[in-house]
Amino acid sequence: MLTVGGGRENVDVYFVLSAAPGDSVILTPLNDDGTAAGLAERVGRADLPASVEAAESNDGGPRPRWVWRDTATAYAPLLAAGVRVERCHDLRLSHAILRASSLTAETALARASVSQWDAAAPLQAPGAAGGAGAGTRAGAGAWEHTALFDLSAPQPGDDQTLASARAGAGETEFPGSEPGDARPGEARPGEFRPAEARPGETRPGDARPAETGTRTTATTTVTRTISANEADDLAEFRLQLDAISASPDPNRLRLLLAAESAGALIAAEMSHAGLPWREDVHDELLTELLGPRVAAGLRPERLERLAERIRVETGAAQLNPDSPADVLKALRNAGLTALTTRSWELEKLEHPAIAPLLEYKKLSRLLSANGWSWMEAWVTDGRFVPDYVPGGVVSGRWATRGGGALQLPKQVRRAVTADEGWMLVVADAAQLEPRILAGISGDAAMAGAGRGTDLYAGIVASGAVSTRAEAKVAMLGAMYGATTGESGRLLPRLARAYPTALAFVENAARAGGRGDVVTSRLGRSAPRPGEEWWEAQARAAEGAANDAELSRARQQARDWGRFTRNFVVQASAADWALCWMADLRRTLASFAPLAVPGRAAPPFDREPHLVFFLHDEVIVHTPAERADAVAAALRASAAVATRLLFGSFPIDVPLVVSIVASYADAA
DNA sequence: CGACCCTGCGCG
DNA sequence: AAAGCGCGCAGGGTCG
């Protein structure tokens, strides 16, 4: 059976999980500096959940950190078996961050050639989430990776030999480092962070994981055969540890990677649990708005009536209201000058066809995006199970693949309903991005404007602008790089009141315009512009470009500047949100199980668990009895995240928390 | 028929 | 070009 750290306490031990031939997995225990911590063990996949659970229990000792290529693929089968892990290190996500980060720019990892570690997230097998079934998903034919760890399936011929020497585990005490950030503030120690790695500290008998051959040491020598996968994983992990310790601020990156990996665990857990979804409520809502369900491809009654009215009012008997070109032609024939068929554009027009057209567009959108077909494809057994893609956006935001989980319209949120005896705790970080801007720029005036209050109201109170709406549009303009319109007009006033914050985003924009790399609070860097961009800039700088090319080059430089201007804010907000959720997850896991009737999938059937995340908002599904405690935990974790990012800088990120039966009732 | 782009709109 | 960031998705339309 697996043991961790020979019973020592306060030692981070990693278990690297690698696919091995014969439907098995190799677990290699490592110390936090990448040296061997014990003998590797081979476990059949069927027995893996039990082994993992045993290591997680460890009699009150430290929990291991699981190191694996891809959390979604590795963790889903564990969850399906009801087994949860506390911490992990996602090699692929970590690689992506370290590859791009300005903090690890000169490391071997950053200079390595493009490899399997730079590949996109593997696709999830339908139904891998466990709790809910596979369903019929659009594009299901594209699923490829169904096996456990098959990013590159092990070939028997690929095996090589490596000495894995048992180093004197247990001989030396390695207390964990202080918590992640250089300015940890009041953060609770020891949370979701890997302990300090110790470069240069090598003990006799340690085997470098990537070494081959047999090594005799003062203790024991073990020679065994390992798969190419295992060698790759160990080598990559070491490369990452080296890159981190070589960075100017290792703790910053350790925190980021721990939070990113925790996010991957959360995504897997949310897909396992699913978002509670009342199909009957959804169906009722659709029927009320659209008319009774009809076969896919047909228009429900209400839509058909609207389409007919539009045809009558425009005099276009054959009009297809789903075709923008058709609609445009019909409007012109009716004497209207419309350039596009966008709703906000049509709203300005005065004509009897406009009202039914706008209503048609609204309802038709509901039908195609979240109608019955969508429900059939994505909701199973009362759970909406989207496929989250942690790290799917360069800023660190998540993406989704299918299901449109990040665009759940307010129209259908009524269907998101807690199980009987359970509640939803919905929490939203109010005005997160401008607050993050105040934090990263160190703008005390802006931070002060938001302390304990609505930030936009605080900006109004400072006298910079006169209404909340103005404050909001001006702030958004500052973060997005508005140059014209109301937003552009208000910017100078904002800049006078908050010069530090405005200078910060201005600098980020200038850096981007030069092609320089910008970086989030915790160390996630934006990509550099592509080859084409550089070529255009070079031609412009050499004076080789004609007027059109010159203005295009300048335009591209401004565009990239707007991207980097926004990146520093958006990516730092994503840093914060990941820390928030990671800390929350740890707290929720510590709640005593509660025997309540419910339909939540084990291991979450007796305790609060995250079911939804959207940039600055989360939903926790909880036994009703625990709802208040969950609300308190959400606030506490927000405070932890704020301290982890900003230390003692006097800033707060207040939450708007609602305890509701239905998502539609959240504030 | 699929691959691809465009339009439009949902979310933050 | 709604004034400016980041996304995903569906449907129409075109091309090969």
XYZ file of C-alpha atoms (C1' of nucleotides) in Angstrom:
695
model
C 0.000 0.000 0.000
C 1.145 3.507 -0.689
C 2.722 5.469 2.046
C 3.517 9.114 2.078
C 6.755 10.544 3.271
C 7.476 7.658 5.594
C 5.116 9.107 8.170
C 6.829 12.471 8.301
C 4.680 15.480 8.745
C 4.588 18.781 6.927
C 6.240 17.390 3.889
C 4.823 17.740 0.456
C 4.970 14.495 -1.386
C 4.041 14.161 -5.003
C 2.717 11.092 -6.699
C 3.282 11.147 -10.396
C 0.615 9.119 -12.159
C 1.649 7.790 -15.522
C 0.005 5.448 -17.929
C 1.763 2.124 -18.234
C 1.300 -0.849 -20.512
C -1.205 -3.474 -19.583
C -4.001 -1.159 -18.497
C -2.122 -0.047 -15.457
C -0.745 3.094 -13.933
C 2.620 3.786 -12.354
C 2.652 5.886 -9.218
C 6.008 7.426 -8.486
C 6.451 9.149 -5.133
C 8.671 12.212 -5.233
C 9.817 14.734 -2.714
C 8.977 18.341 -3.333
C 12.337 18.906 -4.960
C 11.705 16.204 -7.488
C 13.878 13.569 -5.859
C 12.606 10.074 -5.291
C 10.620 9.627 -2.123
C 10.133 5.916 -2.301
C 9.503 3.061 -4.615
C 7.266 3.472 -7.579
C 4.290 1.223 -7.659
C 2.288 -0.231 -10.480
C -1.452 -0.354 -10.025
C -4.110 -1.738 -12.295
C -6.634 0.863 -13.348
C -9.427 -0.946 -11.599
C -7.518 -0.718 -8.330
C -6.418 2.866 -8.759
C -9.307 4.538 -6.928
C -8.661 2.419 -3.847
C -4.951 3.227 -3.916
C -5.618 6.913 -4.323
C -8.133 6.913 -1.538
C -5.696 5.173 0.769
C -3.005 7.743 0.041
C -5.496 10.550 0.596
C -6.454 9.152 3.987
C -2.917 8.711 5.279
C -4.011 8.747 8.913
C -4.092 12.470 9.342
C -0.694 12.864 7.736
C -0.049 15.135 4.777
C -2.050 14.530 1.649
C -0.107 13.918 -1.505
C -0.203 16.162 -4.521
C -1.122 14.135 -7.569
C 0.909 14.949 -10.630
C -0.697 14.017 -13.902
C -0.879 15.061 -17.507
C -4.467 16.069 -17.619
C -6.836 16.453 -14.724
C -10.050 15.854 -16.617
C -8.940 12.492 -17.958
C -7.228 11.343 -14.788
C -9.751 12.545 -12.264
C -13.064 11.609 -13.889
C -12.675 7.861 -13.250
C -11.705 8.528 -9.656
C -14.790 10.658 -9.121
C -16.897 8.042 -10.813
C -15.636 5.656 -8.144
C -16.559 8.207 -5.475
C -12.960 9.154 -4.734
C -11.837 12.713 -4.335
C -8.332 14.154 -4.124
C -7.284 17.258 -2.272
C -4.541 18.583 -4.505
C -2.958 18.027 -7.858
C -0.429 19.417 -10.262
C -1.737 19.455 -13.804
C 1.329 19.089 -15.992
C -0.283 20.340 -19.174
C -1.874 23.445 -17.668
C 1.276 24.212 -15.697
C 3.399 23.775 -18.773
C 1.284 26.261 -20.690
C 1.681 28.858 -17.962
C 5.417 28.316 -17.492
C 6.043 28.225 -21.234
C 4.594 31.695 -21.674
C 5.305 33.411 -18.375
C 7.720 36.308 -18.386
C 8.859 35.045 -14.984
C 10.300 31.876 -16.484
C 11.353 33.283 -19.827
C 14.941 32.060 -19.863
C 14.399 28.618 -18.408
C 14.984 25.327 -20.151
C 11.251 24.741 -20.196
C 10.575 27.989 -22.011
C 13.307 27.294 -24.540
C 12.368 23.696 -25.197
C 10.929 22.937 -28.592
C 7.206 22.528 -28.987
C 6.126 19.113 -27.760
C 3.167 17.079 -26.594
C 3.045 19.341 -23.556
C 2.000 22.243 -25.705
C -1.034 20.453 -27.110
C -4.572 21.590 -26.423
C -6.702 19.949 -23.783
C -7.786 16.482 -24.802
C -11.446 16.000 -25.516
C -13.590 14.459 -22.853
C -15.380 11.218 -23.454
C -19.130 11.705 -23.259
C -20.395 10.436 -19.962
C -16.904 10.391 -18.466
C -18.275 12.688 -15.837
C -19.992 9.773 -14.227
C -23.038 11.050 -12.429
C -24.974 12.010 -15.495
C -25.119 9.815 -18.522
C -23.652 10.453 -21.892
C -26.621 12.062 -23.523
C -26.688 12.808 -27.207
C -24.267 15.575 -27.814
C -23.682 17.510 -30.923
C -20.405 16.482 -32.455
C -20.163 13.316 -30.403
C -18.412 11.708 -33.311
C -15.374 13.840 -32.607
C -14.600 12.233 -29.264
C -11.246 10.590 -29.498
C -9.606 10.220 -26.162
C -11.599 7.786 -24.159
C -8.885 5.989 -22.263
C -7.517 7.027 -18.927
C -4.149 8.537 -19.749
C -3.763 8.148 -23.421
C -2.270 11.428 -24.532
C 0.307 9.197 -26.080
C -0.548 5.600 -25.609
C 2.348 3.598 -24.275
C 3.968 1.221 -26.702
C 5.673 -1.812 -25.233
C 8.680 -1.159 -27.424
C 9.110 2.302 -25.975
C 10.161 1.067 -22.605
C 13.448 2.027 -21.197
C 15.258 1.219 -18.046
C 15.758 3.579 -15.192
C 17.174 3.267 -11.783
C 14.885 4.401 -9.081
C 16.880 4.523 -5.928
C 15.224 4.846 -2.657
C 16.656 7.926 -1.090
C 16.742 8.079 2.657
C 13.175 9.205 2.954
C 12.430 10.164 6.477
C 15.968 11.115 7.380
C 15.561 14.811 6.962
C 12.846 17.129 8.030
C 11.538 19.510 5.390
C 9.011 21.868 6.830
C 6.741 23.499 4.319
C 7.367 27.028 3.227
C 5.270 30.010 4.104
C 2.159 30.488 2.038
C 2.312 31.294 -1.595
C 2.544 35.014 -2.013
C 5.530 37.120 -1.127
C 3.072 39.236 0.851
C 0.759 36.653 2.245
C -1.067 38.972 4.571
C -3.494 37.087 6.717
C -3.785 34.121 4.456
C -4.099 30.840 6.203
C -0.869 28.971 5.862
C -0.429 25.902 3.812
C -3.343 26.226 1.469
C -3.289 24.824 -2.041
C 0.348 25.588 -2.565
C 3.221 23.334 -3.222
C 5.957 23.650 -0.643
C 9.252 25.313 -1.330
C 11.460 23.464 -3.725
C 15.081 23.438 -2.788
C 17.373 23.821 -5.720
C 20.824 22.485 -5.218
C 19.879 20.412 -2.256
C 20.613 16.928 -3.337
C 20.932 14.068 -0.980
C 23.080 11.039 -1.591
C 21.205 8.342 -3.314
C 18.677 10.567 -5.036
C 17.955 9.455 -8.517
C 17.119 11.984 -11.140
C 13.858 10.744 -12.526
C 14.913 11.049 -16.111
C 18.131 9.178 -15.643
C 18.575 5.817 -17.143
C 20.675 2.957 -16.071
C 21.358 1.524 -12.683
C 22.597 3.513 -9.800
C 24.051 2.089 -6.645
C 23.707 4.155 -3.538
C 24.356 3.936 0.129
C 20.805 2.819 0.672
C 19.043 0.653 -1.836
C 19.208 0.282 -5.547
C 16.233 -0.748 -7.568
C 16.275 -1.228 -11.262
C 13.069 -1.566 -13.152
C 11.536 -1.006 -16.496
C 9.398 2.057 -17.024
C 7.258 3.223 -19.837
C 8.113 6.110 -22.073
C 5.128 7.913 -20.604
C 6.505 7.750 -17.120
C 9.904 8.987 -18.183
C 8.282 11.865 -20.064
C 6.114 12.810 -17.114
C 8.967 12.760 -14.634
C 11.214 14.732 -16.934
C 8.533 17.312 -17.558
C 7.748 17.639 -13.885
C 11.408 18.206 -13.061
C 11.649 20.766 -15.834
C 8.710 22.584 -14.307
C 10.135 22.508 -10.789
C 13.412 23.841 -12.141
C 11.668 26.610 -14.037
C 9.733 27.626 -10.960
C 12.732 27.779 -8.678
C 14.698 29.697 -11.282
C 12.035 32.383 -11.508
C 12.525 35.662 -9.655
C 9.437 35.003 -7.560
C 8.878 31.260 -7.203
C 6.081 31.531 -4.667
C 4.025 33.626 -7.009
C 4.160 30.912 -9.646
C 3.651 28.139 -7.125
C 0.463 29.804 -6.030
C -0.677 30.300 -9.596
C -0.003 26.700 -10.609
C -1.645 25.373 -7.475
C -4.700 27.525 -8.102
C -4.804 26.588 -11.774
C -4.593 22.902 -10.896
C -7.252 23.287 -8.210
C -9.419 24.895 -10.870
C -8.971 21.813 -13.024
C -10.071 19.632 -10.103
C -13.097 21.848 -9.619
C -14.018 21.698 -13.291
C -13.900 17.913 -13.166
C -15.959 17.883 -9.999
C -18.543 20.264 -11.415
C -18.870 18.113 -14.498
C -19.232 15.099 -12.236
C -21.891 16.691 -10.053
C -23.673 18.654 -12.775
C -25.764 21.773 -12.376
C -29.180 20.896 -10.895
C -31.632 21.415 -13.735
C -35.391 20.961 -13.636
C -36.338 19.722 -17.071
C -40.025 20.087 -16.276
C -39.571 23.753 -15.349
C -37.541 24.332 -18.490
C -40.136 22.616 -20.675
C -42.945 24.614 -19.105
C -41.067 27.820 -19.722
C -40.420 26.952 -23.360
C -44.014 25.933 -23.939
C -45.300 29.126 -22.426
C -43.049 31.323 -24.530
C -42.907 29.370 -27.797
C -45.925 27.117 -27.838
C -46.024 23.348 -27.544
C -42.955 21.429 -28.562
C -42.738 20.466 -32.226
C -40.265 18.328 -34.113
C -36.786 19.765 -34.549
C -36.589 21.927 -37.645
C -40.177 23.084 -37.403
C -41.298 26.383 -35.917
C -43.345 26.215 -32.754
C -46.737 27.850 -33.054
C -45.833 31.159 -31.471
C -42.803 31.622 -33.733
C -44.781 30.675 -36.814
C -47.448 33.256 -35.993
C -44.817 35.935 -35.563
C -43.155 34.960 -38.825
C -46.502 35.266 -40.593
C -47.127 38.682 -39.122
C -43.719 39.879 -40.255
C -44.480 38.639 -43.766
C -47.816 40.459 -43.788
C -46.425 43.726 -42.424
C -43.517 43.784 -44.877
C -45.480 42.416 -47.789
C -42.838 39.734 -48.340
C -44.869 36.569 -48.577
C -41.857 34.229 -48.810
C -39.777 35.909 -46.098
C -37.573 33.691 -43.952
C -37.079 35.721 -40.764
C -33.998 33.649 -39.919
C -32.177 35.001 -42.932
C -30.633 38.428 -42.320
C -30.324 39.016 -46.056
C -34.002 38.228 -46.565
C -35.060 40.471 -43.713
C -32.915 43.335 -44.931
C -34.409 43.108 -48.401
C -37.949 43.033 -47.017
C -37.325 46.058 -44.792
C -35.922 48.027 -47.685
C -38.909 47.129 -49.830
C -41.091 48.402 -46.997
C -39.310 51.729 -47.232
C -36.972 51.393 -44.246
C -33.280 52.162 -44.357
C -31.646 49.436 -42.332
C -27.970 48.582 -42.715
C -28.055 45.531 -40.511
C -30.672 43.417 -38.792
C -29.216 43.731 -35.326
C -31.851 44.223 -32.678
C -30.441 47.451 -31.299
C -30.377 48.798 -34.853
C -33.953 47.709 -35.593
C -35.218 49.211 -32.344
C -34.580 52.664 -33.766
C -36.944 52.029 -36.665
C -40.607 52.961 -36.770
C -42.673 50.346 -38.571
C -45.385 47.789 -37.691
C -43.090 44.927 -38.744
C -40.408 45.850 -36.215
C -42.114 44.739 -33.000
C -42.945 41.222 -34.214
C -39.492 40.957 -35.789
C -37.740 41.825 -32.531
C -39.924 39.398 -30.635
C -39.271 36.716 -33.221
C -35.519 37.182 -32.925
C -35.634 36.958 -29.165
C -37.711 33.796 -29.089
C -35.945 32.197 -31.999
C -32.696 32.676 -30.165
C -34.132 30.960 -27.113
C -35.284 28.039 -29.230
C -32.005 27.517 -31.026
C -29.679 28.154 -28.101
C -31.571 26.677 -25.147
C -34.620 24.979 -26.589
C -35.729 21.375 -26.388
C -32.875 20.096 -28.530
C -30.375 21.706 -26.240
C -32.080 20.237 -23.220
C -32.026 16.791 -24.744
C -28.359 17.071 -25.594
C -27.056 18.587 -22.397
C -29.410 17.831 -19.551
C -29.617 14.307 -18.212
C -31.341 13.087 -15.092
C -31.862 16.568 -13.765
C -28.317 17.746 -14.300
C -26.784 20.082 -16.870
C -23.315 18.727 -17.536
C -21.183 21.073 -19.591
C -17.617 20.396 -20.636
C -15.489 23.046 -18.988
C -12.071 23.897 -20.361
C -9.913 25.331 -17.566
C -7.233 27.596 -18.928
C -9.139 27.667 -22.218
C -8.627 31.424 -22.567
C -5.124 32.913 -22.560
C -6.138 35.170 -19.695
C -6.762 32.142 -17.498
C -10.488 32.291 -17.808
C -12.227 29.051 -18.492
C -13.862 28.188 -21.755
C -16.449 25.541 -22.494
C -16.773 23.075 -25.287
C -20.398 22.465 -26.101
C -23.399 23.237 -24.014
C -22.737 26.949 -23.819
C -22.398 26.917 -20.054
C -20.790 30.345 -20.054
C -23.764 31.957 -21.706
C -26.728 30.609 -19.761
C -29.307 33.255 -20.565
C -31.205 34.852 -17.719
C -34.329 33.682 -19.547
C -33.801 30.042 -18.552
C -32.204 30.355 -15.132
C -35.522 29.500 -13.542
C -34.783 25.880 -14.435
C -31.625 25.876 -12.313
C -33.202 24.641 -9.113
C -31.801 23.056 -5.969
C -32.814 19.528 -5.037
C -35.455 19.052 -2.391
C -33.898 19.855 0.990
C -31.003 21.627 -0.703
C -30.336 25.236 -1.626
C -28.216 27.162 -4.087
C -25.780 29.679 -2.724
C -25.045 32.117 -5.534
C -22.101 34.440 -5.031
C -20.900 37.200 -7.297
C -17.752 39.269 -6.814
C -19.144 42.755 -7.278
C -17.207 44.907 -9.757
C -14.357 42.445 -9.650
C -12.321 43.779 -12.546
C -12.107 47.431 -11.507
C -11.236 46.349 -7.982
C -8.535 44.073 -9.356
C -7.244 47.039 -11.343
C -7.050 49.073 -8.145
C -5.093 46.214 -6.568
C -2.607 45.512 -9.336
C -1.912 49.188 -9.859
C -1.787 49.956 -6.146
C -4.225 52.819 -6.607
C -5.204 53.557 -3.020
C -7.795 56.132 -4.036
C -9.620 53.684 -6.260
C -9.353 50.935 -3.681
C -10.728 53.347 -1.129
C -13.638 54.269 -3.368
C -14.717 50.645 -3.366
C -14.052 49.713 0.224
C -17.183 48.372 1.839
C -19.398 49.796 -0.879
C -20.398 49.697 -4.506
C -17.267 50.805 -6.322
C -19.135 52.833 -8.899
C -21.077 54.638 -6.181
C -17.744 55.339 -4.503
C -16.384 56.835 -7.701
C -19.431 59.088 -7.911
C -18.939 60.077 -4.270
C -15.370 61.076 -5.063
C -16.754 63.611 -7.512
C -14.999 62.249 -10.580
C -18.268 61.675 -12.431
C -21.851 62.443 -11.610
C -23.786 59.194 -11.999
C -23.237 55.515 -11.371
C -23.877 54.779 -15.032
C -21.139 57.228 -15.988
C -18.750 55.690 -13.495
C -19.375 52.273 -14.940
C -19.020 53.191 -18.584
C -15.888 55.206 -17.841
C -14.293 52.334 -15.896
C -15.118 49.844 -18.621
C -13.668 52.232 -21.158
C -10.460 52.459 -19.163
C -10.119 48.692 -19.000
C -11.136 48.032 -22.597
C -9.380 50.952 -24.215
C -12.266 53.086 -25.395
C -11.238 56.125 -27.417
C -14.480 57.663 -28.567
C -18.084 57.963 -27.479
C -19.287 58.689 -23.994
C -16.729 56.389 -22.469
C -13.826 58.071 -24.231
C -15.181 61.453 -23.258
C -15.334 60.541 -19.554
C -11.869 59.011 -19.390
C -9.908 62.203 -18.652
C -12.046 62.809 -15.583
C -11.402 59.304 -14.364
C -7.690 59.779 -15.034
C -7.599 62.923 -12.913
C -9.235 61.152 -9.970
C -7.312 57.886 -10.295
C -4.041 58.591 -12.073
C -2.276 55.524 -10.718
C -4.812 53.022 -12.008
C -5.156 54.740 -15.352
C -1.399 54.952 -15.821
C -1.184 51.242 -15.160
C -3.532 50.226 -17.969
C -1.989 52.889 -20.195
C 1.416 51.302 -19.645
C 0.037 47.871 -20.405
C -1.409 49.199 -23.665
C 1.875 50.821 -24.650
C 3.748 47.617 -23.870
C 1.390 45.685 -26.106
C 1.755 48.240 -28.866
C 5.514 47.596 -28.823
C 4.980 43.842 -28.803
C 6.188 43.507 -25.209
C 4.773 40.807 -22.968
C 2.444 41.695 -20.112
C 1.796 39.536 -17.082
C -0.956 38.978 -14.562
C -0.605 39.461 -10.831
C 0.366 35.846 -10.225
C 2.492 35.424 -13.312
C 0.358 34.424 -16.260
C 1.640 36.180 -19.367
C -0.156 37.108 -22.529
C 1.086 35.544 -25.749
C 3.261 37.615 -28.043
C 1.743 38.869 -31.263
C 2.083 36.605 -34.268
C 4.585 36.651 -37.098
C 2.346 38.712 -39.355
C 2.051 41.433 -36.733
C 5.812 41.721 -36.379
C 6.332 41.820 -40.105
C 3.812 44.630 -40.489
C 5.473 46.596 -37.694
C 8.914 46.036 -39.156
C 7.868 47.242 -42.598
C 6.252 50.299 -41.066
C 9.321 51.077 -38.992
C 11.630 50.740 -42.001
C 9.455 53.079 -43.995
C 8.945 50.284 -46.523
C 5.169 50.301 -46.202
C 2.753 52.268 -48.323
C 0.092 54.423 -46.716
C -2.479 51.665 -46.453
C 0.055 49.261 -44.975
C 1.293 51.901 -42.593
C -2.146 52.652 -41.231
C -2.863 48.953 -41.016
C 0.303 48.406 -39.001
C -0.644 51.217 -36.643
C -4.127 49.829 -36.323
C -2.733 46.416 -35.427
C -0.418 47.943 -32.867
C -3.373 49.718 -31.244
C -5.433 46.549 -31.356
C -2.740 44.561 -29.583
C -2.394 47.364 -27.073
C -6.087 47.132 -26.250
C -5.682 43.417 -25.811
C -2.758 43.735 -23.390
C -4.449 46.628 -21.597
C -7.387 44.388 -20.878
C -5.257 41.310 -20.310
C -3.544 42.578 -17.170
C -6.938 43.180 -15.591
C -8.838 40.180 -16.914
C -6.007 37.738 -16.205
C -5.426 39.070 -12.692
C -9.151 38.789 -12.045
C -8.912 35.194 -13.231
C -5.996 34.678 -10.791
C -8.212 35.969 -8.018
C -11.195 33.849 -8.988
C -9.097 30.686 -9.076
C -7.673 31.399 -5.620
C -11.181 32.132 -4.379
C -12.565 28.856 -5.648
C -9.564 26.805 -4.593
C -9.806 28.041 -1.034
C -13.562 27.600 -1.026
C -13.273 24.043 -2.286
C -10.917 23.169 0.524
C -13.280 24.650 3.089
C -16.307 22.872 1.669
C -14.465 19.563 1.773
C -13.918 20.036 5.487
C -17.633 20.331 6.230
C -18.964 17.400 8.221
C -21.083 15.148 6.018
C -24.777 15.565 6.520
C -27.264 12.827 5.906
C -29.832 14.533 3.720
C -32.022 13.055 1.066
C -30.944 14.264 -2.308
C -29.824 13.242 -5.728
C -26.318 14.646 -5.703
C -23.756 12.186 -7.029
C -21.303 10.747 -4.517
C -18.914 11.847 -3.168
C -20.954 15.056 -2.968
C -24.249 13.618 -1.812
C -23.881 14.773 1.775
C -22.102 18.062 1.526
C -22.016 21.402 -0.237
C -20.205 21.377 -3.560
C -19.491 23.769 -6.410
C -21.790 23.339 -9.387
C -21.151 26.436 -11.499
C -18.472 29.020 -12.186
C -18.621 32.000 -14.500
C -15.598 34.324 -14.344
C -16.592 36.142 -11.150
C -19.577 34.159 -9.964
C -20.053 30.712 -8.422
C -22.965 28.529 -7.404
C -22.726 26.074 -4.537
C -25.346 23.360 -4.178
C -25.738 22.624 -0.503
C -27.934 20.890 2.036
C -30.238 23.701 3.173
C -28.948 23.379 6.706
C -25.465 24.372 5.598
C -26.438 27.327 3.398
C -25.475 30.018 5.898
C -22.168 28.349 6.603
C -21.493 28.157 2.875
C -22.247 31.854 2.481
C -19.764 32.600 5.249
C -17.188 30.328 3.639
C -17.599 32.124 0.329
C -16.862 35.465 1.951
C -13.934 34.098 3.919
C -12.410 32.603 0.786
C -12.846 35.871 -1.084
C -10.885 37.571 1.659
C -8.185 34.901 1.450
C -7.917 35.358 -2.314
C -7.648 39.118 -1.934
C -4.832 38.769 0.608
C -3.027 36.171 -1.491
C -2.958 38.563 -4.431
C -2.536 41.897 -2.717
C -1.080 41.195 0.729
C -1.660 44.066 3.069
C -2.776 46.556 0.426
C -6.036 47.973 1.797
C -8.548 46.688 -0.676
C -11.576 44.494 -0.419
C -13.640 42.469 -2.861
C -17.150 42.230 -1.461
C -19.502 39.497 -2.561
C -23.170 39.616 -3.350
C -24.468 36.362 -1.913
C -27.959 34.923 -2.367
C -29.369 31.791 -0.807
C -32.087 30.685 -3.191
C -33.986 27.670 -4.434
C -33.724 28.900 -8.017
C -30.885 30.654 -9.807
C -33.459 33.051 -11.270
C -34.005 34.492 -7.792
C -30.369 35.362 -7.156
C -29.648 39.039 -6.681
C -21.994 16.655 -48.645
C -18.556 19.006 -45.427
C -15.491 23.040 -44.536
C -15.505 27.564 -43.847
C -16.888 32.418 -43.046
C -20.327 35.796 -41.695
C -24.003 37.537 -38.876
C -26.146 37.951 -34.703
C -26.574 37.416 -29.823
C -26.002 35.157 -25.266
C -22.634 35.580 -21.061
C -18.817 38.019 -18.037
C -17.833 50.582 -36.097
C -22.580 50.508 -30.525
C -17.176 52.946 -28.429
C -13.721 49.300 -26.224
C -11.968 43.448 -23.870
C -12.750 38.137 -23.636
C -15.571 34.114 -25.126
C -19.315 29.976 -27.632
C -22.915 28.720 -30.468
C -26.525 28.418 -34.225
C -28.041 29.334 -38.614
C -27.508 31.184 -43.285
C -24.742 31.380 -47.120
C -20.871 30.160 -50.208
C -17.447 27.307 -52.103
C -15.348 23.139 -53.562
